[in-house]
């Protein structure tokens, strides 16, 4: 991408960090008091963001798998970038969830007293294992370039690279072969873990008793689809930014279109089944999505801007990389709406009739709207993620390492 | 027609249950299975149980363990009102426990579902998981928060807070730090069957204060106990039975 | 906390429990509570058990930090979150009130309550039921808005500008007066309390009475008392009494102990007739109807009767008809009555029916709900009686008894005038009773109680058609009479009382009564049949919904007469009355007579409320109507107090003291009082005792901080439905939160007692300080009175002391002192307390205090199917007095028996018809279970249950007025077209509330619950010493619609009133709801 854009985005990130820091201050100084979620809507905007990031992770993950497991050369150039993206989005995910905890400093509890029966526990397990896999993996992918960097006197920050290469000065064929073996191995490892990881996310909601929308086997599937969709869109977009070559973008566009359509199909299915079931709770929460106070999030943001327009662009201009990129961009930015729609309406139904009139308090109501603090914190985390990503693309050889990946995948 | 003193009420159910409780407490702890029976026909919707619980556990704003649902039925002039109290139902197959990633909450040997505030990370997954909304989270609120503090001229906020908010109740018989300095702030909280009272031979606060005498408590495995007797009633049912959560709180229609 | 410490504590507790508890009691209590093992014994076992169980993480180790259960952390007292006054067990930790629960010793919270002799250690883990308000009492004690210093107004009255002043300054300003507010000279109490010589007072009083009765000329009077005329309010009207009467002490909620101090201060010492309570805002006509029914014929004339009332014996009735009574939400009171009813319904086949325009929680769970038309409430009772007459379902055996002997013969504790013959006037109206003299028979000579004789002119019944004279109180000659008599004597018509009643109820058909009541005829039949199907174990239990009407007296009389038809008085499951142990000590043998006031001036003159006095025998008689009504049959007429001061009728008031009352908020049309209160010409000096700056005290010149019910003494007495004889005690459980001051050289917290003692000290009042109760018996601090009263309770009512409670054991005395170690010496000092009552009585006093009073056993309250504590007298259903007493507004005599009297009416007896003017809804009000008056707004826990109240209307009206749930509407009425509270200098407050549409509302009726719509009590900012005290929005929610209640068009500054029973009228105002 060109310098101008790079500077702008960095600027935006820094601005985001500055603005967001107010929210962060509120969170760190006053805990959860300044936030709007409560006991009847225990999970708010931040969990929605977590799911959003998850989607992005998924996309990146997809590329890594396609490239390194299924050896689809097409995307090979993006390999290292994708691996890096996985790490960044995981980081954001982890960060925002930690902030959502009542006692963040007690995360060690996951080790001391794990509950093997809890989906949430497994989620954490998978997040960690993803780290364990992706950190070395990225390293092995980049090592060659890092060594080069560290040897290149003209490069700023040489010592930094020297440190990263542990003073390794030469990179032999042997090294290359071994690193490739390693990354192959790790990629295989990542396949099952990743799949379960996304499944688990859906399961967290799906297993819950008498939850109108969530409690169905379809949910995990929808979650995986959603993840793939937002992720696919992300990758395509990144590809456009970093590898603007058409024979890469166009097929990606097709893939995204396919996922988008099948996702919409699943969603339609869910509404259909839901309304047919005529079970009050389900109907109420579906109504809430479609006709509730945030109807626009569904109709305008998600369906119009996030689905119909992109679909139109993808169908109408399959050969126009710019348009494809735009379509994907729209999908990504509007995807938060989808996540919110999965989270809140379900929580918005009182589990017992008349519960809202038993004991009055703002946290004992289901009409939840995220407040400024919650948005600011989300902005902060997102900005941080994006910043790290941008710097990474500049200071780490994630792009460079991509070139010429073709032959050895 | 002349009636003699023998048809006077002989013993308040509370006394009977207290005897039951003391008998239960003589058993091996692991042989006790606590149970509660709530007779809807006797509930007058006074909400005394709600407040007794709030007072016993010094619950902050937004945290409540036992609510009473009110429901109007029928049309004028044939109107009835039904009141349904809802503590934690202490499910024997508790979704909340399954949810907790760090086993900070579990079913104790007497069948009470408890939370260890010192282990709870405050993820609120159990809140999402409980089908009865029996759990609420402590966000660290204060009832006295918005009040003025003109100490010397008025009693004032600080003194009032010190009076009924600053020093947490001894839930689970434990001393908790000054409010605002750690758990239970940031934790999920819920009814614990007043274990701290049971342990010293006292009935749960919501039970002793039940002015409609609609709430019964005891060892549901003790055939001599009043709860056992009540559970035998043909009117018995449980909330959302279809979910298979197996509550140890029973209701009488 | 380490296990070690826990264990050692447990051990030492063991000693207390096991070793020292005496065997006999131990056994008894084992029976009661299944053994007396030390509570913490279990704790140990649980902790231990936790060790060897389950995986490490599954061990939830129960700590031993919970200490509420230890007897030394508990004090028994009485709740006052509402006036039910339930017994409470207050648990104290680190000097703070930690939890409040029901006292197991008190009949209020358990049925039956535990044996009075149960040792404290046994009772320590037992507790009874309290309502949510009682549970929330801690927040009344620790209310951020509580005042702790004396406040003096810094601006105009009601501007809420305050300055803190020293107690001493305030007291001396009130005593000495002066230019206190830069608004000119104000007379102090010393200028009002001028007639101090009992002898002069006596002479003036006697002659003034003669003047009033035209037995002495005014000139002669003036001549005789020339030197002393200066003491009189108005020498031309000596019968108005001395200037002392221009001090008025007005209380809202006071119980014995404090009430005694008030009477001692204002009446006994200052010699003012004006010390009055709030009865008529509450359930006045219920009291005064029963008072009239209790009038006894003694020594030739009908006495005034006793101020009391009847309620059902809740626990043992088979059928209760609740009319305008709401035991599940309010009444006296939920903990006391609900458990008995629910158990009765579910386990004993008991039935209850509720007559109420609103489907109260009681109605919602009842066998039948009759949504009565507010103004038709008495018609239900009339209908029932008509059916009972038509089907002879009354207890003729009971009603036939004309006197005591006859009743005794039937094992009936009471008898009535059902068979007594009444002379019928020419116009057909009933007159006085037929007497011997009317038949030309001689009168008899009977002995007076204290020597001498009196001429008795016997009453007459017709027995088998023959006239038969009798003595109502004869124990020896039983006389029964014919029930329904309509005959002639010497050309004059005579009828039996029952005949008169029969004709009254027969005036309309059942269908017509049903129509007036707005209920189904079939329901009336069902009710009547049920009511007469349980012998004496059925009862009609009425309260405010019946009494607070312009015809409140007759409404109540209708239902009380209904009860009389089955003669359920004093029967188990029938009508019961309250019975208490005497604390005053006037009775022979008692340890301390604290009723004596050596050197006090006997109050005399016309009271500001003109109650119990004859208008036509006063020197201010100006024909009819009088300027304001006089009240021959009621007292404590709350709604007359301040309005009468406004009109200076019968004379102006110079100083007003208000205690724990908020007439502005609580009275119908209370806003009219604001004009009077904020005018310092009308009432030059106002001082109040309050715990906050309240809706009414904000209009005072001085506010003295008081102690809440958890910091002070009182003797709450009892309620009619409490069948055992009781003597509950409220005692200090929390250290006082107000500043300490010194009065009579004693250090004590500021309280209403300290205030009055302080004033007394400076006024040098008799009955206070040295030898206040008699030689050597001083009154320098509150306990000087209260502990002696406790001693009187402990002693019992038998002169020989055989009723004395047991002495507290050494352990119990130890516990007593431990439990109070957190109380400062300004409140508690064991040695001082002991010295006060003497070493012999001390252990007995401790025994009573340890149990929060003394309570008869539940079993002892019943005997052979009857109540042990009986009324046991003539039950009056025909009031001869009424046929000769004139209504001061109409000049006509009063109706002497039960009948349906339509309303609403103004004081001239004219029907009001605001409905015709488009005010299409009848406004009613009620008490929600989670609220008490203006007071519970400080209890945030309760606000979580009900953050705001509503304007509750039927779905029919909602449709008609197109109002929906949550809509805002304004309440306007003929006498408040703007629908606002005009707070005078305090600004104003519109009566706007949210609408709540309910199926359980009678169409045409709008209800609001009491307790919201505040403009003080922390709901609006005030300024103290120039610093603004911020308001708390939570205290300002909802609507209080009293200001929409109808103002009497004649009196103009007060709401509608019941001229007989004195009731303020709450349920007969026509209003309009205006959507905003
Ligand atoms: N929760 C609570 N309990 C209290 C108190 C409190 O403040 N709060 N105060 C205590 C005191 S001081 C008192 S006096 C008692 C009062 O006790 P109650 O008199 O039993 O209670 P209220 O709510 O005043 O009124 C009784 C019922 O009268 C109904 N009513 C209104 N208008 C009419 C009518 O025209 N006809 C008929 N038949 N019914 C009507 C109301 O709907 C209400 O349900 O309560 C005591 N207990
Ligand atoms: N709309 C409507 N109005 C009603 C009723 C109703 O049902 N509906 N009910 C009526 C009835 S039954 C009654 S009894 C009256 C009661 O009305 P009031 O007799 O006037 O008394 P309360 O409302 O109890 O308020 C007493 C005031 O004293 C102050 N106070 C509180 N605690 C203490 C204390 O410990 N010491 C002192 N010194 N002051 C204290 C507070 O300012 C409080 O406002 O209200 C009547 N008003
Ligand atoms: S009621 Fe809810 S919180 Fe209680 S045990 Fe069952 S699931 Fe858990
Ligand atoms: S909130 Fe606490 S108890 Fe609930 S699931 Fe999370 S950790 Fe477990
Ligand atoms: S058992 Fe204890 S904790 Fe549970 S609801 Fe009752 S009072 Fe509250
Ligand atoms: S205390 Fe008893 S009667 Fe009152 S609401 Fe609770 S369960 Fe019902
Ligand atoms: S009824 Fe409630 S508020 Fe009234 S005295 Fe009893 S416990 Fe206290
Ligand atoms: Mo009252």
Short mmCIF file of N, CA and C in Angstrom, two decimals, chain B residues 3 7-8 10 12 14-15 18-19 22 25-27 29 40-42 44-46 48 52 55-56 70 74-77 80-81 106 109 119 143 147-148 150 152-156 160 162 164 170 172-174 196-197 199-200 202 208-209 211-213, chain C residues 32-34 37 39 42-43 45 49 53 57-58 60-61 63-66 99 109 111-112 125 127-130 132 135 139 142 144-146 149 328 338-339 342 346 359 361 364-367 369 537 859 862 864-865 940 998-999 1001 1003 1025 1029 1034:
data_model
loop_
_atom_site.label_atom_id
_atom_site.label_comp_id
_atom_site.label_asym_id
_atom_site.label_seq_id
_atom_site.Cartn_x
_atom_site.Cartn_y
_atom_site.Cartn_z
N UNK B 3 -66.25 -23.99 71.38
CA UNK B 3 -64.99 -24.58 70.94
C UNK B 3 -64.00 -24.55 72.08
N UNK B 7 -58.36 -26.71 69.70
CA UNK B 7 -58.16 -26.44 68.28
C UNK B 7 -57.42 -25.14 68.03
N UNK B 8 -56.72 -24.67 69.01
CA UNK B 8 -55.82 -23.55 68.78
C UNK B 8 -54.60 -24.06 68.00
N UNK B 10 -51.14 -25.16 67.52
CA UNK B 10 -50.26 -25.66 68.57
C UNK B 10 -48.82 -25.21 68.41
N UNK B 12 -46.03 -23.01 65.60
CA UNK B 12 -45.78 -22.31 64.34
C UNK B 12 -44.89 -23.18 63.46
N UNK B 14 -42.61 -22.50 61.68
CA UNK B 14 -41.20 -22.11 61.80
C UNK B 14 -40.51 -22.89 62.91
N UNK B 15 -41.23 -23.09 64.01
CA UNK B 15 -40.64 -23.83 65.13
C UNK B 15 -40.45 -25.29 64.72
N UNK B 18 -37.57 -25.55 62.54
CA UNK B 18 -36.31 -25.35 63.25
C UNK B 18 -35.91 -26.66 63.94
N UNK B 19 -36.90 -27.35 64.44
CA UNK B 19 -36.59 -28.66 65.06
C UNK B 19 -36.06 -29.61 63.99
N UNK B 22 -32.51 -28.78 63.31
CA UNK B 22 -31.55 -29.24 64.32
C UNK B 22 -31.35 -30.75 64.19
N UNK B 25 -29.08 -31.33 61.32
CA UNK B 25 -27.70 -30.96 61.63
C UNK B 25 -27.00 -32.00 62.48
N UNK B 26 -27.78 -32.93 63.03
CA UNK B 26 -27.12 -33.99 63.82
C UNK B 26 -26.66 -35.11 62.90
N UNK B 27 -27.18 -35.15 61.67
CA UNK B 27 -26.76 -36.19 60.74
C UNK B 27 -25.34 -35.92 60.26
N UNK B 29 -22.98 -34.58 57.78
CA UNK B 29 -23.25 -33.51 56.81
C UNK B 29 -23.52 -34.04 55.41
N UNK B 40 -47.44 -21.60 46.73
CA UNK B 40 -47.99 -20.44 46.04
C UNK B 40 -49.35 -20.04 46.63
N UNK B 41 -50.09 -21.03 47.09
CA UNK B 41 -51.42 -20.74 47.64
C UNK B 41 -51.32 -19.89 48.90
N UNK B 42 -50.16 -19.91 49.55
CA UNK B 42 -50.02 -19.14 50.79
C UNK B 42 -49.22 -17.86 50.61
N UNK B 44 -48.46 -14.26 49.77
CA UNK B 44 -49.31 -13.06 49.68
C UNK B 44 -48.60 -11.93 48.93
N UNK B 45 -47.45 -12.24 48.35
CA UNK B 45 -46.75 -11.23 47.55
C UNK B 45 -46.26 -10.05 48.36
N UNK B 46 -45.79 -10.31 49.56
CA UNK B 46 -45.38 -9.19 50.43
C UNK B 46 -43.93 -8.78 50.18
N UNK B 48 -41.37 -9.69 51.58
CA UNK B 48 -40.54 -9.66 52.78
C UNK B 48 -39.31 -10.54 52.58
N UNK B 52 -35.63 -9.40 53.21
CA UNK B 52 -34.92 -10.11 54.28
C UNK B 52 -33.60 -10.62 53.74
N UNK B 55 -31.23 -7.78 53.12
CA UNK B 55 -30.71 -7.27 54.40
C UNK B 55 -29.73 -8.27 55.01
N UNK B 56 -30.08 -9.55 54.97
CA UNK B 56 -29.22 -10.57 55.58
C UNK B 56 -27.86 -10.57 54.89
N UNK B 70 -45.00 -11.16 40.28
CA UNK B 70 -46.43 -10.90 40.46
C UNK B 70 -47.12 -11.04 39.11
N UNK B 74 -57.06 -13.03 34.90
CA UNK B 74 -58.50 -12.82 34.82
C UNK B 74 -58.86 -11.40 34.44
N UNK B 75 -60.16 -11.19 34.25
CA UNK B 75 -60.66 -9.88 33.87
C UNK B 75 -61.70 -9.43 34.87
N UNK B 76 -61.81 -8.11 35.02
CA UNK B 76 -62.75 -7.53 35.97
C UNK B 76 -64.14 -8.12 35.76
N UNK B 77 -64.89 -8.47 36.77
CA UNK B 77 -64.50 -8.42 38.19
C UNK B 77 -63.92 -9.74 38.68
N UNK B 80 -57.67 -12.36 39.86
CA UNK B 80 -56.84 -13.02 40.86
C UNK B 80 -55.42 -12.52 40.66
N UNK B 81 -54.65 -12.58 41.69
CA UNK B 81 -53.22 -12.27 41.51
C UNK B 81 -52.41 -13.42 42.08
N UNK B 106 -20.21 -24.62 42.37
CA UNK B 106 -20.45 -26.07 42.30
C UNK B 106 -21.55 -26.48 43.26
N UNK B 109 -22.00 -31.01 48.88
CA UNK B 109 -22.53 -32.33 49.23
C UNK B 109 -23.96 -32.30 49.75
N UNK B 119 -12.67 -17.48 43.99
CA UNK B 119 -12.24 -18.18 42.78
C UNK B 119 -12.90 -17.59 41.54
N UNK B 143 -25.97 1.92 47.50
CA UNK B 143 -27.28 2.58 47.62
C UNK B 143 -27.11 4.05 48.01
N UNK B 147 -26.15 10.24 47.62
CA UNK B 147 -26.61 11.08 48.73
C UNK B 147 -25.52 12.05 49.19
N UNK B 148 -25.94 13.18 49.77
CA UNK B 148 -24.98 14.21 50.19
C UNK B 148 -24.26 13.80 51.47
N UNK B 150 -22.94 15.88 54.45
CA UNK B 150 -22.75 17.16 55.12
C UNK B 150 -22.42 16.88 56.58
N UNK B 152 -21.73 16.38 60.30
CA UNK B 152 -21.77 17.44 61.30
C UNK B 152 -23.13 18.11 61.29
N UNK B 153 -23.65 18.37 60.07
CA UNK B 153 -24.97 19.02 60.00
C UNK B 153 -26.05 17.99 59.74
N UNK B 154 -25.70 17.01 58.86
CA UNK B 154 -26.60 15.88 58.62
C UNK B 154 -25.84 14.62 58.99
N UNK B 155 -26.55 13.52 59.08
CA UNK B 155 -25.86 12.27 59.35
C UNK B 155 -24.90 11.97 58.20
N UNK B 156 -25.39 12.12 56.98
CA UNK B 156 -24.50 12.12 55.83
C UNK B 156 -24.19 10.77 55.21
N UNK B 160 -23.84 6.86 56.75
CA UNK B 160 -24.92 5.94 56.36
C UNK B 160 -24.33 4.71 55.68
N UNK B 162 -21.42 3.51 56.00
CA UNK B 162 -20.77 2.69 57.03
C UNK B 162 -21.81 1.88 57.79
N UNK B 164 -24.77 0.52 56.67
CA UNK B 164 -25.34 -0.71 56.09
C UNK B 164 -24.73 -1.16 54.77
N UNK B 170 -21.54 -11.68 56.25
CA UNK B 170 -20.64 -12.83 56.34
C UNK B 170 -21.22 -14.01 55.56
N UNK B 172 -21.44 -17.32 53.59
CA UNK B 172 -20.62 -18.52 53.76
C UNK B 172 -19.82 -18.46 55.05
N UNK B 173 -20.32 -17.66 55.99
CA UNK B 173 -19.65 -17.58 57.29
C UNK B 173 -18.27 -16.95 57.22
N UNK B 174 -18.00 -16.27 56.11
CA UNK B 174 -16.66 -15.69 55.97
C UNK B 174 -16.70 -14.18 56.08
N UNK B 196 -24.61 -19.99 56.09
CA UNK B 196 -24.02 -19.47 57.34
C UNK B 196 -25.02 -19.59 58.48
N UNK B 197 -26.31 -19.51 58.17
CA UNK B 197 -27.33 -19.65 59.21
C UNK B 197 -27.60 -21.12 59.49
N UNK B 199 -25.69 -23.49 59.31
CA UNK B 199 -24.57 -24.06 60.06
C UNK B 199 -24.75 -23.84 61.57
N UNK B 200 -25.46 -22.80 61.95
CA UNK B 200 -25.64 -22.56 63.38
C UNK B 200 -27.07 -22.89 63.81
N UNK B 202 -29.96 -22.18 62.26
CA UNK B 202 -31.01 -21.21 61.94
C UNK B 202 -31.54 -21.43 60.54
N UNK B 208 -37.70 -17.59 57.60
CA UNK B 208 -38.21 -17.14 58.90
C UNK B 208 -39.07 -15.89 58.74
N UNK B 209 -38.80 -15.09 57.73
CA UNK B 209 -39.56 -13.85 57.61
C UNK B 209 -40.78 -13.98 56.73
N UNK B 211 -44.11 -14.01 55.96
CA UNK B 211 -45.29 -13.74 56.77
C UNK B 211 -46.50 -14.52 56.30
N UNK B 212 -46.47 -15.01 55.05
CA UNK B 212 -47.56 -15.87 54.61
C UNK B 212 -47.32 -17.32 54.97
N UNK B 213 -46.18 -17.60 55.60
CA UNK B 213 -45.76 -18.98 55.92
C UNK B 213 -45.84 -19.85 54.66
N UNK C 32 -39.22 -27.83 72.80
CA UNK C 32 -39.65 -26.77 71.89
C UNK C 32 -38.76 -26.71 70.64
N UNK C 33 -37.48 -26.68 70.88
CA UNK C 33 -36.58 -26.43 69.76
C UNK C 33 -35.71 -27.62 69.41
N UNK C 34 -36.07 -28.77 69.93
CA UNK C 34 -35.28 -29.94 69.58
C UNK C 34 -33.86 -29.80 70.06
N UNK C 37 -28.38 -27.52 71.73
CA UNK C 37 -26.95 -27.57 71.41
C UNK C 37 -26.47 -26.19 70.98
N UNK C 39 -25.29 -23.34 69.07
CA UNK C 39 -25.39 -23.12 67.62
C UNK C 39 -24.05 -23.39 66.96
N UNK C 42 -22.56 -26.81 65.59
CA UNK C 42 -22.70 -27.31 64.21
C UNK C 42 -21.62 -26.74 63.34
N UNK C 43 -21.36 -25.47 63.54
CA UNK C 43 -20.35 -24.79 62.76
C UNK C 43 -19.09 -25.65 62.75
N UNK C 45 -18.72 -28.75 63.30
CA UNK C 45 -18.88 -30.00 62.54
C UNK C 45 -18.79 -29.73 61.04
N UNK C 49 -16.21 -31.31 58.66
CA UNK C 49 -16.68 -32.15 57.54
C UNK C 49 -16.07 -31.68 56.23
N UNK C 53 -13.64 -34.01 52.61
CA UNK C 53 -14.70 -34.22 51.62
C UNK C 53 -14.26 -33.71 50.26
N UNK C 57 -10.80 -28.44 45.49
CA UNK C 57 -11.53 -27.23 45.10
C UNK C 57 -12.98 -27.25 45.57
N UNK C 58 -13.53 -28.45 45.78
CA UNK C 58 -14.94 -28.55 46.14
C UNK C 58 -15.18 -28.24 47.61
N UNK C 60 -15.91 -25.87 50.16
CA UNK C 60 -16.27 -24.51 50.51
C UNK C 60 -16.25 -24.49 52.03
N UNK C 61 -15.24 -23.91 52.57
CA UNK C 61 -15.09 -23.95 54.02
C UNK C 61 -15.97 -22.87 54.63
N UNK C 63 -16.90 -20.41 57.19
CA UNK C 63 -16.16 -19.76 58.26
C UNK C 63 -17.02 -19.58 59.49
N UNK C 64 -16.48 -18.98 60.52
CA UNK C 64 -17.28 -18.74 61.73
C UNK C 64 -17.41 -17.24 61.98
N UNK C 65 -17.45 -16.48 60.86
CA UNK C 65 -17.53 -15.02 61.00
C UNK C 65 -18.94 -14.56 61.33
N UNK C 66 -19.92 -15.45 61.13
CA UNK C 66 -21.31 -15.08 61.39
C UNK C 66 -21.58 -15.10 62.88
N UNK C 99 -28.83 -6.52 61.52
CA UNK C 99 -29.99 -7.20 60.93
C UNK C 99 -31.14 -7.12 61.92
N UNK C 109 -45.26 -12.08 65.69
CA UNK C 109 -44.46 -12.66 64.60
C UNK C 109 -44.49 -14.18 64.51
N UNK C 111 -47.18 -17.72 65.48
CA UNK C 111 -48.47 -18.19 66.00
C UNK C 111 -48.40 -19.69 66.28
N UNK C 112 -48.34 -20.13 67.51
CA UNK C 112 -48.19 -19.30 68.70
C UNK C 112 -46.74 -18.87 68.89
N UNK C 125 -31.49 -18.43 68.44
CA UNK C 125 -31.45 -18.85 67.02
C UNK C 125 -32.85 -18.93 66.41
N UNK C 127 -36.36 -16.98 65.19
CA UNK C 127 -36.90 -15.66 64.87
C UNK C 127 -38.22 -15.77 64.13
N UNK C 128 -39.04 -14.75 64.29
CA UNK C 128 -40.35 -14.72 63.65
C UNK C 128 -40.32 -13.88 62.39
N UNK C 129 -41.49 -13.67 61.82
CA UNK C 129 -41.60 -13.01 60.52
C UNK C 129 -41.78 -11.50 60.66
N UNK C 130 -41.15 -10.78 59.75
CA UNK C 130 -41.36 -9.34 59.63
C UNK C 130 -41.72 -9.03 58.19
N UNK C 132 -41.54 -6.46 54.73
CA UNK C 132 -40.36 -5.86 54.13
C UNK C 132 -39.93 -4.54 54.79
N UNK C 135 -37.93 -5.26 57.77
CA UNK C 135 -36.62 -5.75 57.37
C UNK C 135 -35.70 -4.60 56.96
N UNK C 139 -32.27 1.15 57.31
CA UNK C 139 -32.07 2.32 56.46
C UNK C 139 -32.82 3.55 56.95
N UNK C 142 -30.01 4.61 59.62
CA UNK C 142 -28.83 5.18 58.97
C UNK C 142 -29.22 5.92 57.70
N UNK C 144 -28.92 9.03 55.34
CA UNK C 144 -28.00 10.16 55.15
C UNK C 144 -28.65 11.51 55.44
N UNK C 145 -29.97 11.59 55.25
CA UNK C 145 -30.65 12.88 55.41
C UNK C 145 -31.10 13.14 56.84
N UNK C 146 -30.74 12.27 57.75
CA UNK C 146 -31.15 12.49 59.15
C UNK C 146 -30.48 13.74 59.70
N UNK C 149 -28.45 17.96 64.41
CA UNK C 149 -28.34 19.20 65.18
C UNK C 149 -29.66 19.96 65.12
N UNK C 328 -53.20 -8.02 54.07
CA UNK C 328 -52.03 -8.53 53.35
C UNK C 328 -51.05 -7.42 52.99
N UNK C 338 -51.36 -12.30 58.58
CA UNK C 338 -51.34 -13.04 57.31
C UNK C 338 -51.12 -14.53 57.48
N UNK C 339 -50.12 -14.88 58.29
CA UNK C 339 -49.82 -16.30 58.45
C UNK C 339 -51.05 -17.04 58.95
N UNK C 342 -53.52 -17.33 55.85
CA UNK C 342 -53.11 -18.27 54.80
C UNK C 342 -53.17 -19.71 55.33
N UNK C 346 -55.56 -22.54 53.67
CA UNK C 346 -54.99 -23.73 53.04
C UNK C 346 -55.21 -24.99 53.90
N UNK C 359 -58.81 -4.40 43.81
CA UNK C 359 -58.46 -5.79 44.11
C UNK C 359 -57.11 -5.78 44.83
N UNK C 361 -54.15 -7.05 47.44
CA UNK C 361 -53.53 -8.38 47.47
C UNK C 361 -54.39 -9.32 48.31
N UNK C 364 -57.18 -10.31 46.16
CA UNK C 364 -56.69 -11.13 45.06
C UNK C 364 -56.57 -12.60 45.45
N UNK C 365 -56.47 -12.87 46.74
CA UNK C 365 -56.30 -14.25 47.20
C UNK C 365 -57.52 -14.73 47.98
N UNK C 366 -58.58 -13.93 47.95
CA UNK C 366 -59.75 -14.25 48.78
C UNK C 366 -60.74 -15.15 48.04
N UNK C 367 -61.66 -15.70 48.81
CA UNK C 367 -62.75 -16.52 48.24
C UNK C 367 -63.61 -15.64 47.34
N UNK C 369 -64.18 -11.41 46.01
CA UNK C 369 -63.87 -9.99 46.01
C UNK C 369 -65.10 -9.24 45.53
N UNK C 537 -67.88 -18.09 65.04
CA UNK C 537 -66.55 -18.04 64.43
C UNK C 537 -66.55 -17.38 63.06
N UNK C 859 -51.92 -19.88 74.40
CA UNK C 859 -52.92 -20.81 74.96
C UNK C 859 -53.71 -20.13 76.08
N UNK C 862 -57.08 -18.03 75.58
CA UNK C 862 -58.38 -18.64 75.25
C UNK C 862 -58.84 -19.55 76.37
N UNK C 864 -62.33 -22.20 77.10
CA UNK C 864 -63.65 -22.72 76.75
C UNK C 864 -64.22 -22.08 75.50
N UNK C 865 -63.41 -21.95 74.48
CA UNK C 865 -63.92 -21.43 73.22
C UNK C 865 -64.16 -19.94 73.22
N UNK C 940 -34.03 2.66 50.87
CA UNK C 940 -33.73 2.41 49.46
C UNK C 940 -34.01 0.97 49.05
N UNK C 998 -55.19 -1.54 35.45
CA UNK C 998 -55.33 -2.83 36.14
C UNK C 998 -56.73 -3.40 35.97
N UNK C 999 -56.76 -4.69 35.77
CA UNK C 999 -58.06 -5.36 35.72
C UNK C 999 -58.73 -5.27 37.09
N UNK C 1001 -59.41 -3.11 39.20
CA UNK C 1001 -59.90 -1.82 39.69
C UNK C 1001 -61.36 -1.68 39.29
N UNK C 1003 -64.28 0.14 37.74
CA UNK C 1003 -64.40 1.26 36.81
C UNK C 1003 -64.97 2.49 37.52
N UNK C 1025 -26.85 26.36 56.97
CA UNK C 1025 -25.66 27.18 57.19
C UNK C 1025 -25.06 27.63 55.87
N UNK C 1029 -27.75 21.39 50.52
CA UNK C 1029 -27.82 19.93 50.65
C UNK C 1029 -28.52 19.41 49.41
N UNK C 1034 -34.25 9.82 43.78
CA UNK C 1034 -35.05 8.63 44.10
C UNK C 1034 -36.16 8.94 45.10
#
